[in-house]
Each structure stands twice: as C-alpha cells, then as structure tokens.
mmCIF file of C-alpha atoms in Angstrom:
data_model
loop_
_atom_site.group_PDB
_atom_site.id
_atom_site.type_symbol
_atom_site.label_atom_id
_atom_site.label_comp_id
_atom_site.label_asym_id
_atom_site.label_seq_id
_atom_site.Cartn_x
_atom_site.Cartn_y
_atom_site.Cartn_z
ATOM 1 C CA UNK A 1 -0.076 0.071 -0.122
ATOM 2 C CA UNK A 2 1.512 3.132 -1.144
ATOM 3 C CA UNK A 3 0.610 6.539 0.689
ATOM 4 C CA UNK A 4 -1.179 7.910 -2.247
ATOM 5 C CA UNK A 5 -3.911 5.110 -1.808
ATOM 6 C CA UNK A 6 -4.747 6.185 1.895
ATOM 7 C CA UNK A 7 -7.968 8.143 2.519
ATOM 8 C CA UNK A 8 -8.176 11.281 4.803
ATOM 9 C CA UNK A 9 -7.963 10.787 8.549
ATOM 10 C CA UNK A 10 -11.224 9.995 10.192
ATOM 11 C CA UNK A 11 -11.562 13.488 11.751
ATOM 12 C CA UNK A 12 -9.639 16.615 12.713
ATOM 13 C CA UNK A 13 -11.475 16.757 16.152
ATOM 14 C CA UNK A 14 -11.864 13.249 17.337
ATOM 15 C CA UNK A 15 -9.149 11.430 19.133
ATOM 16 C CA UNK A 16 -7.858 8.039 17.300
ATOM 17 C CA UNK A 17 -7.703 5.458 20.143
ATOM 18 C CA UNK A 18 -6.101 2.162 19.718
ATOM 19 C CA UNK A 19 -8.218 -0.257 21.801
ATOM 20 C CA UNK A 20 -5.607 -2.952 21.948
ATOM 21 C CA UNK A 21 -1.730 -3.020 22.052
ATOM 22 C CA UNK A 22 1.129 -4.427 24.543
ATOM 23 C CA UNK A 23 4.000 -2.788 26.000
ATOM 24 C CA UNK A 24 6.802 -4.643 27.825
ATOM 25 C CA UNK A 25 10.061 -3.647 29.346
ATOM 26 C CA UNK A 26 13.280 -2.972 26.902
ATOM 27 C CA UNK A 27 16.175 -5.476 27.575
ATOM 28 C CA UNK A 28 17.946 -2.637 29.490
ATOM 29 C CA UNK A 29 14.757 -2.380 31.609
ATOM 30 C CA UNK A 30 14.463 -5.992 32.386
ATOM 31 C CA UNK A 31 16.479 -5.998 35.696
ATOM 32 C CA UNK A 32 14.037 -3.559 37.188
ATOM 33 C CA UNK A 33 10.789 -5.204 35.371
ATOM 34 C CA UNK A 34 11.785 -8.856 34.619
ATOM 35 C CA UNK A 35 10.176 -10.877 32.113
ATOM 36 C CA UNK A 36 8.142 -14.109 33.133
ATOM 37 C CA UNK A 37 10.600 -17.074 32.475
ATOM 38 C CA UNK A 38 10.196 -18.835 29.286
ATOM 39 C CA UNK A 39 8.108 -15.554 27.872
ATOM 40 C CA UNK A 40 11.118 -13.340 27.189
ATOM 41 C CA UNK A 41 10.031 -11.278 23.958
ATOM 42 C CA UNK A 42 11.604 -11.409 20.737
ATOM 43 C CA UNK A 43 10.384 -8.041 19.625
ATOM 44 C CA UNK A 44 11.095 -4.445 20.865
ATOM 45 C CA UNK A 45 8.055 -3.332 22.650
ATOM 46 C CA UNK A 46 8.770 -0.631 25.041
ATOM 47 C CA UNK A 47 6.799 2.552 25.750
ATOM 48 C CA UNK A 48 9.151 4.784 23.805
ATOM 49 C CA UNK A 49 8.983 2.968 20.683
ATOM 50 C CA UNK A 50 5.023 2.688 21.050
ATOM 51 C CA UNK A 51 5.049 6.624 21.605
ATOM 52 C CA UNK A 52 7.169 6.844 18.200
ATOM 53 C CA UNK A 53 4.914 4.822 16.448
ATOM 54 C CA UNK A 54 1.759 6.314 17.824
ATOM 55 C CA UNK A 55 3.089 9.744 16.573
ATOM 56 C CA UNK A 56 3.931 8.792 13.314
ATOM 57 C CA UNK A 57 0.601 7.270 12.722
ATOM 58 C CA UNK A 58 -1.570 10.130 14.413
ATOM 59 C CA UNK A 59 -2.977 7.977 17.222
ATOM 60 C CA UNK A 60 -3.651 9.808 20.479
ATOM 61 C CA UNK A 61 -4.434 7.174 22.981
ATOM 62 C CA UNK A 62 -4.503 3.565 23.821
ATOM 63 C CA UNK A 63 -5.798 0.632 25.959
ATOM 64 C CA UNK A 64 -2.468 -1.210 27.116
ATOM 65 C CA UNK A 65 -3.265 -4.996 27.734
ATOM 66 C CA UNK A 66 -1.196 -6.816 30.006
ATOM 67 C CA UNK A 67 1.536 -8.673 28.019
ATOM 68 C CA UNK A 68 2.199 -12.566 28.751
ATOM 69 C CA UNK A 69 5.772 -11.531 28.524
ATOM 70 C CA UNK A 70 5.370 -10.105 32.113
ATOM 71 C CA UNK A 71 2.427 -12.495 32.903
ATOM 72 C CA UNK A 72 0.847 -11.464 36.253
ATOM 73 C CA UNK A 73 3.605 -8.573 37.221
ATOM 74 C CA UNK A 74 1.906 -5.655 36.011
ATOM 75 C CA UNK A 75 4.625 -3.218 37.382
ATOM 76 C CA UNK A 76 5.729 -2.160 34.012
ATOM 77 C CA UNK A 77 2.565 -1.254 32.620
ATOM 78 C CA UNK A 78 1.351 0.411 35.624
ATOM 79 C CA UNK A 79 4.607 2.673 35.534
ATOM 80 C CA UNK A 80 3.633 3.550 31.878
ATOM 81 C CA UNK A 81 0.010 4.430 33.219
ATOM 82 C CA UNK A 82 1.336 6.635 35.778
ATOM 83 C CA UNK A 83 3.707 8.590 33.751
ATOM 84 C CA UNK A 84 1.363 8.994 30.860
ATOM 85 C CA UNK A 85 -2.033 9.182 32.565
ATOM 86 C CA UNK A 86 -3.718 11.329 29.706
ATOM 87 C CA UNK A 87 -2.413 8.943 26.988
ATOM 88 C CA UNK A 88 -3.099 5.396 28.257
ATOM 89 C CA UNK A 89 -5.564 3.300 30.164
ATOM 90 C CA UNK A 90 -4.746 -0.282 31.258
ATOM 91 C CA UNK A 91 -6.316 -3.822 30.924
ATOM 92 C CA UNK A 92 -4.709 -6.271 33.364
ATOM 93 C CA UNK A 93 -4.544 -9.954 32.915
ATOM 94 C CA UNK A 94 -6.834 -11.937 34.942
ATOM 95 C CA UNK A 95 -5.164 -14.490 37.376
ATOM 96 C CA UNK A 96 -7.727 -17.721 37.713
ATOM 97 C CA UNK A 97 -5.520 -19.071 40.782
ATOM 98 C CA UNK A 98 -7.964 -20.800 42.891
ATOM 99 C CA UNK A 99 -6.592 -19.440 46.042
ATOM 100 C CA UNK A 100 -8.231 -15.906 45.581
ATOM 101 C CA UNK A 101 -5.160 -14.030 45.001
ATOM 102 C CA UNK A 102 -6.308 -13.160 41.733
ATOM 103 C CA UNK A 103 -9.190 -11.518 42.927
ATOM 104 C CA UNK A 104 -7.359 -9.416 45.396
ATOM 105 C CA UNK A 105 -4.762 -8.462 42.856
ATOM 106 C CA UNK A 106 -7.411 -7.419 40.545
ATOM 107 C CA UNK A 107 -9.306 -5.293 42.912
ATOM 108 C CA UNK A 108 -5.848 -3.544 43.938
ATOM 109 C CA UNK A 109 -4.930 -2.704 40.162
ATOM 110 C CA UNK A 110 -8.453 -1.181 39.610
ATOM 111 C CA UNK A 111 -9.188 0.568 42.759
ATOM 112 C CA UNK A 112 -5.383 1.562 43.418
ATOM 113 C CA UNK A 113 -3.921 1.888 39.957
ATOM 114 C CA UNK A 114 -6.754 2.793 38.130
ATOM 115 C CA UNK A 115 -6.989 -0.194 35.408
ATOM 116 C CA UNK A 116 -10.155 -0.076 33.482
ATOM 117 C CA UNK A 117 -10.478 -3.452 31.847
ATOM 118 C CA UNK A 118 -9.309 -7.158 32.490
ATOM 119 C CA UNK A 119 -8.421 -9.958 30.212
ATOM 120 C CA UNK A 120 -9.735 -13.496 30.521
ATOM 121 C CA UNK A 121 -7.123 -15.742 28.714
ATOM 122 C CA UNK A 122 -9.118 -19.142 29.020
ATOM 123 C CA UNK A 123 -5.638 -21.037 28.547
ATOM 124 C CA UNK A 124 -4.432 -19.570 32.059
ATOM 125 C CA UNK A 125 -7.162 -21.229 33.707
ATOM 126 C CA UNK A 126 -6.189 -24.688 35.412
ATOM 127 C CA UNK A 127 -6.564 -27.717 33.120
ATOM 128 C CA UNK A 128 -10.042 -28.956 33.000
ATOM 129 C CA UNK A 129 -11.617 -25.701 34.340
ATOM 130 C CA UNK A 130 -13.753 -23.019 32.528
ATOM 131 C CA UNK A 131 -13.972 -19.215 32.822
ATOM 132 C CA UNK A 132 -17.201 -19.918 34.471
ATOM 133 C CA UNK A 133 -15.681 -21.570 37.347
ATOM 134 C CA UNK A 134 -16.139 -19.845 40.965
ATOM 135 C CA UNK A 135 -13.157 -17.613 40.290
ATOM 136 C CA UNK A 136 -14.173 -16.691 36.920
ATOM 137 C CA UNK A 137 -17.707 -15.946 38.038
ATOM 138 C CA UNK A 138 -16.183 -13.943 41.014
ATOM 139 C CA UNK A 139 -13.984 -11.622 39.077
ATOM 140 C CA UNK A 140 -16.489 -11.472 36.150
ATOM 141 C CA UNK A 141 -19.007 -10.170 38.422
ATOM 142 C CA UNK A 142 -16.750 -7.995 40.467
ATOM 143 C CA UNK A 143 -15.664 -6.233 37.353
ATOM 144 C CA UNK A 144 -19.247 -5.362 36.615
ATOM 145 C CA UNK A 145 -19.548 -3.763 40.000
ATOM 146 C CA UNK A 146 -16.402 -1.716 39.516
ATOM 147 C CA UNK A 147 -17.420 -0.661 35.894
ATOM 148 C CA UNK A 148 -14.474 -2.466 34.357
ATOM 149 C CA UNK A 149 -14.654 -4.275 31.049
ATOM 150 C CA UNK A 150 -13.737 -7.725 30.534
ATOM 151 C CA UNK A 151 -11.869 -8.893 27.217
ATOM 152 C CA UNK A 152 -12.003 -12.265 26.046
ATOM 153 C CA UNK A 153 -8.799 -13.786 24.026
ATOM 154 C CA UNK A 154 -10.272 -16.787 22.004
ATOM 155 C CA UNK A 155 -7.129 -17.474 20.166
ATOM 156 C CA UNK A 156 -8.225 -21.153 19.521
ATOM 157 C CA UNK A 157 -11.574 -20.531 18.338
ATOM 158 C CA UNK A 158 -14.562 -18.628 19.587
ATOM 159 C CA UNK A 159 -16.502 -22.159 18.968
ATOM 160 C CA UNK A 160 -14.617 -23.439 22.184
ATOM 161 C CA UNK A 161 -15.620 -20.559 24.250
ATOM 162 C CA UNK A 162 -19.024 -19.072 23.144
ATOM 163 C CA UNK A 163 -20.893 -21.087 25.630
ATOM 164 C CA UNK A 164 -18.908 -19.590 28.510
ATOM 165 C CA UNK A 165 -19.268 -15.973 27.389
ATOM 166 C CA UNK A 166 -22.690 -16.386 26.793
ATOM 167 C CA UNK A 167 -23.258 -17.933 30.249
ATOM 168 C CA UNK A 168 -21.373 -14.771 31.881
ATOM 169 C CA UNK A 169 -23.284 -12.259 30.069
ATOM 170 C CA UNK A 170 -26.520 -14.037 30.778
ATOM 171 C CA UNK A 171 -25.633 -14.141 34.561
ATOM 172 C CA UNK A 172 -24.035 -11.072 34.855
ATOM 173 C CA UNK A 173 -25.756 -8.540 32.394
ATOM 174 C CA UNK A 174 -23.899 -5.444 34.159
ATOM 175 C CA UNK A 175 -20.537 -6.485 33.219
ATOM 176 C CA UNK A 176 -19.093 -5.019 29.784
ATOM 177 C CA UNK A 177 -17.458 -7.482 27.508
ATOM 178 C CA UNK A 178 -14.737 -6.882 24.829
ATOM 179 C CA UNK A 179 -14.171 -9.652 22.111
ATOM 180 C CA UNK A 180 -10.338 -9.138 21.075
ATOM 181 C CA UNK A 181 -9.414 -9.479 17.302
ATOM 182 C CA UNK A 182 -13.041 -10.434 15.932
ATOM 183 C CA UNK A 183 -12.887 -13.250 18.480
ATOM 184 C CA UNK A 184 -10.263 -14.736 16.255
ATOM 185 C CA UNK A 185 -12.813 -15.335 13.291
ATOM 186 C CA UNK A 186 -11.424 -15.242 10.050
ATOM 187 C CA UNK A 187 -13.298 -14.737 6.655
ATOM 188 C CA UNK A 188 -15.286 -17.922 6.487
ATOM 189 C CA UNK A 189 -14.472 -20.523 3.992
ATOM 190 C CA UNK A 190 -16.898 -23.278 4.736
ATOM 191 C CA UNK A 191 -20.250 -24.004 6.488
ATOM 192 C CA UNK A 192 -18.674 -24.490 10.071
ATOM 193 C CA UNK A 193 -16.700 -21.078 9.976
ATOM 194 C CA UNK A 194 -19.783 -19.440 8.687
ATOM 195 C CA UNK A 195 -21.712 -20.763 11.636
ATOM 196 C CA UNK A 196 -19.192 -19.746 14.336
ATOM 197 C CA UNK A 197 -19.150 -16.076 12.504
ATOM 198 C CA UNK A 198 -22.964 -16.036 12.807
ATOM 199 C CA UNK A 199 -22.562 -16.902 16.748
ATOM 200 C CA UNK A 200 -20.102 -13.900 16.952
ATOM 201 C CA UNK A 201 -22.973 -11.617 15.440
ATOM 202 C CA UNK A 202 -25.403 -13.236 17.556
ATOM 203 C CA UNK A 203 -23.565 -11.736 20.695
ATOM 204 C CA UNK A 204 -24.882 -8.532 19.799
ATOM 205 C CA UNK A 205 -28.110 -9.453 21.679
ATOM 206 C CA UNK A 206 -26.187 -8.741 24.525
ATOM 207 C CA UNK A 207 -26.040 -5.038 24.928
ATOM 208 C CA UNK A 208 -23.051 -5.084 26.961
ATOM 209 C CA UNK A 209 -20.891 -6.889 24.387
ATOM 210 C CA UNK A 210 -18.290 -4.999 22.237
ATOM 211 C CA UNK A 211 -15.867 -6.329 19.345
ATOM 212 C CA UNK A 212 -12.322 -5.350 18.501
ATOM 213 C CA UNK A 213 -11.663 -5.019 15.020
ATOM 214 C CA UNK A 214 -7.918 -5.443 15.780
ATOM 215 C CA UNK A 215 -4.992 -7.344 14.896
ATOM 216 C CA UNK A 216 -6.211 -7.695 11.561
ATOM 217 C CA UNK A 217 -2.940 -9.413 10.008
ATOM 218 C CA UNK A 218 -4.182 -12.316 12.647
ATOM 219 C CA UNK A 219 -7.613 -12.605 11.084
ATOM 220 C CA UNK A 220 -7.157 -11.762 7.485
ATOM 221 C CA UNK A 221 -6.440 -14.277 4.863
ATOM 222 C CA UNK A 222 -4.734 -11.821 2.575
ATOM 223 C CA UNK A 223 -1.864 -9.248 2.946
ATOM 224 C CA UNK A 224 -2.212 -5.650 3.592
ATOM 225 C CA UNK A 225 -4.584 -3.648 3.402
ATOM 226 C CA UNK A 226 -6.443 -6.940 4.366
ATOM 227 C CA UNK A 227 -9.748 -6.265 2.197
ATOM 228 C CA UNK A 228 -11.239 -9.484 2.647
ATOM 229 C CA UNK A 229 -12.342 -8.209 6.195
ATOM 230 C CA UNK A 230 -14.449 -5.450 4.553
ATOM 231 C CA UNK A 231 -17.819 -7.997 4.407
ATOM 232 C CA UNK A 232 -16.715 -8.819 7.976
ATOM 233 C CA UNK A 233 -16.623 -5.205 9.218
ATOM 234 C CA UNK A 234 -19.838 -4.437 7.470
ATOM 235 C CA UNK A 235 -21.753 -7.238 9.092
ATOM 236 C CA UNK A 236 -20.267 -6.332 12.590
ATOM 237 C CA UNK A 237 -21.292 -2.654 12.134
ATOM 238 C CA UNK A 238 -24.875 -4.010 10.933
ATOM 239 C CA UNK A 239 -25.206 -6.274 13.853
ATOM 240 C CA UNK A 240 -23.546 -4.374 16.730
ATOM 241 C CA UNK A 241 -23.708 -0.794 15.433
ATOM 242 C CA UNK A 242 -20.294 1.260 14.967
ATOM 243 C CA UNK A 243 -20.459 2.436 18.399
ATOM 244 C CA UNK A 244 -19.881 -0.957 19.761
ATOM 245 C CA UNK A 245 -16.884 -1.824 17.217
ATOM 246 C CA UNK A 246 -13.106 -0.498 17.991
ATOM 247 C CA UNK A 247 -10.003 -0.450 15.958
ATOM 248 C CA UNK A 248 -6.909 -2.014 17.857
ATOM 249 C CA UNK A 249 -3.531 -2.693 16.383
ATOM 250 C CA UNK A 250 -2.132 -5.306 18.419
ATOM 251 C CA UNK A 251 1.323 -3.648 18.737
ATOM 252 C CA UNK A 252 4.261 -4.432 18.866
ATOM 253 C CA UNK A 253 3.327 -7.777 16.883
ATOM 254 C CA UNK A 254 1.926 -5.757 14.029
ATOM 255 C CA UNK A 255 5.015 -3.854 13.507
ATOM 256 C CA UNK A 256 7.088 -6.593 11.456
ATOM 257 C CA UNK A 257 3.698 -7.622 9.722
ATOM 258 C CA UNK A 258 2.538 -4.132 8.233
ATOM 259 C CA UNK A 259 3.904 -1.381 10.330
ATOM 260 C CA UNK A 260 1.957 0.492 12.999
ATOM 261 C CA UNK A 261 0.888 3.395 10.747
ATOM 262 C CA UNK A 262 0.108 0.617 8.040
ATOM 263 C CA UNK A 263 -2.564 -1.060 10.521
ATOM 264 C CA UNK A 264 -4.286 2.190 11.106
ATOM 265 C CA UNK A 265 -4.505 3.056 7.515
ATOM 266 C CA UNK A 266 -5.717 -0.429 6.618
ATOM 267 C CA UNK A 267 -9.043 0.375 8.538
ATOM 268 C CA UNK A 268 -9.709 3.332 6.555
ATOM 269 C CA UNK A 269 -9.256 1.496 3.218
ATOM 270 C CA UNK A 270 -11.347 -1.495 4.278
ATOM 271 C CA UNK A 271 -14.190 1.132 5.425
ATOM 272 C CA UNK A 272 -13.946 2.772 2.258
ATOM 273 C CA UNK A 273 -14.466 -0.381 0.338
ATOM 274 C CA UNK A 274 -17.783 -1.052 2.212
ATOM 275 C CA UNK A 275 -18.149 1.738 1.849
ATOM 276 C CA UNK A 276 -18.834 2.822 5.524
ATOM 277 C CA UNK A 277 -19.910 6.288 6.648
ATOM 278 C CA UNK A 278 -17.371 8.740 7.991
ATOM 279 C CA UNK A 279 -19.386 8.880 11.045
ATOM 280 C CA UNK A 280 -19.035 5.169 11.649
ATOM 281 C CA UNK A 281 -15.350 5.414 11.015
ATOM 282 C CA UNK A 282 -14.971 7.932 13.611
ATOM 283 C CA UNK A 283 -16.869 5.524 15.989
ATOM 284 C CA UNK A 284 -14.449 2.658 15.073
ATOM 285 C CA UNK A 285 -11.218 4.555 15.080
ATOM 286 C CA UNK A 286 -11.842 6.143 18.690
ATOM 287 C CA UNK A 287 -15.345 7.384 19.757
ATOM 288 C CA UNK A 288 -16.336 3.976 20.903
ATOM 289 C CA UNK A 289 -13.291 3.366 23.187
ATOM 290 C CA UNK A 290 -13.568 6.896 24.206
ATOM 291 C CA UNK A 291 -17.301 6.681 25.347
ATOM 292 C CA UNK A 292 -16.625 2.965 26.749
ATOM 293 C CA UNK A 293 -13.917 4.335 28.943
ATOM 294 C CA UNK A 294 -15.251 7.709 29.336
ATOM 295 C CA UNK A 295 -12.119 8.858 30.976
ATOM 296 C CA UNK A 296 -9.120 11.195 30.337
ATOM 297 C CA UNK A 297 -8.924 9.586 26.635
ATOM 298 C CA UNK A 298 -12.118 11.770 25.690
ATOM 299 C CA UNK A 299 -10.121 14.818 25.805
ATOM 300 C CA UNK A 300 -10.171 16.580 22.348
ATOM 301 C CA UNK A 301 -6.818 16.614 20.379
ATOM 302 C CA UNK A 302 -6.881 20.484 19.868
ATOM 303 C CA UNK A 303 -8.078 21.406 23.407
#
C-alpha cells in the first residue's frame, strides 16, 4: 500500500484511540521489570518505541493490555500508566488462581492503579476448568460492580468458548465485554466457519458486548490492506452498530507485519471499500473506546 492510496484521516477533532496493544520492558529495563521465565519477548515493545509509532501514525491514546511476557507482574504497565495518565488506560490480565489471590490483585490494580479492563485468557485457567468456574464468575461479577470491562482472548477459536461467554453475559448483564481480534474469526471458507461467525454476530443481542476490529493481520487471509475483512466489518457494524466496534493494532506484533501506521490506514481502506459512512469510521477509530472508558482519553486533540 502506497501513501497515495490512503484516504483522509477520520476526523480533525476526534481522538484516534487504539483499543488493543501491548508494551513490555526493554532488555535494558528487564532488571527492574523482569520477564516471566520462558516468555521473554523477541520484539521491541517498550513505551518509547510505542510513542514514536503512535506519533507517526497520528494515534492519540490507547488501551494497554498486559502482555504475557510479564504475566501477572503488572509493574511495567502500571509505570507507563502513571507516567502518561492522559494517553493510556490499562487492561490487566486475570489471574485465575484458585487461592483467591487473583481477585485481590484485580481489585488492587483497579482501585489503586486505575486499570479499566481485565483480560480473560482461557488458556491460563487450570486444566479442565472453565472461565465460568467460581473464580471466573467472581472476577467477572466484580468487574461489573467496578465498571471494568472484561476482554476475552479466544485464540484457539470462538466455538471453544462461546458457551462460557454467553453464560457469563446472561448471569451478569452489567459487566461490559470486549471480544479481542474479532474473536479470532477469519473470513469464513466453509459452513462451519460461517456458523461460528454467525454466533459472533449473535452476541450482539447482549447490549454489553463490544468487538475489537483488531490485529487484522491475525484474522485476514490476505496481505495488507486486508480487504477480505470488508464483509466482516460490514456485518459487524450492521449487527452491533459502529458504536460497539473499535479498532486495535496489536502493537508491537503488528510492526513486522505491516507497520503500525499501516495497521491504522488499513482500517480506513477497508471502510472505504464497504463503503462505511465517515461517522461510523469515527466511532470505530476512537469514539467507541472513548465512550466505553469515558475517561481522560475523551479529551479533544486540539483543546
């Protein structure tokens, strides 16, 4: 994609907010912010690199999702949130330990450190346990009470986890839900995949559910600008409304795939192909996240 192919920026007044990215300590910072053994990153993902990418791409704020490279040690992300309080908000990683320590850590990070979301990674649950077990329900319910959104990472397929998500949404309708990366649904190639994508669209019946149109390189079957995702975005907007869909880059994993700026521009090209009204694109590129987290990220760019 050449620069001449890009369409104009979504708006001169609305913030562009990245709903899904990660940061981790640089190797030089690892003595202070150690990596979890066996999860050492092989890409640069420190906040200075992120800020450089965001400035180049014209992105104003972001939701930082705790990376597996630091696992349940949130000290690096917390330090970034404290240093840049008007630019970033945090999503912590749920610790499903059955001794209750995960709930205490969750409450501390929300009440003391200002985290506004929590990520449920089902593959961190004990073997044989589901996200609907006692600790899962407790954290999910508490998230609703604290007005904290719960993100779901369905990396091995939405069909494996849809029943758990539906059960939690039904039992706790006040808890906001984020589905990371289109719930890992690729453009359907057969009846089974089409059925799973229809189940994703059917989650729109729960008013609390939002979808991240994020990590496009993970879900597209083509190269940048990932235009095979146009029908999926069109159906997402038809089912959920643009005000329940939000763009996310999946930095820094996106950088070697298409570049951070390329990830942002791809959404505009995909939307242009549908075509999507500019007002819908504004919601996807920032207004949805700003409204959802109704926090400091709603500050206008040119204030």
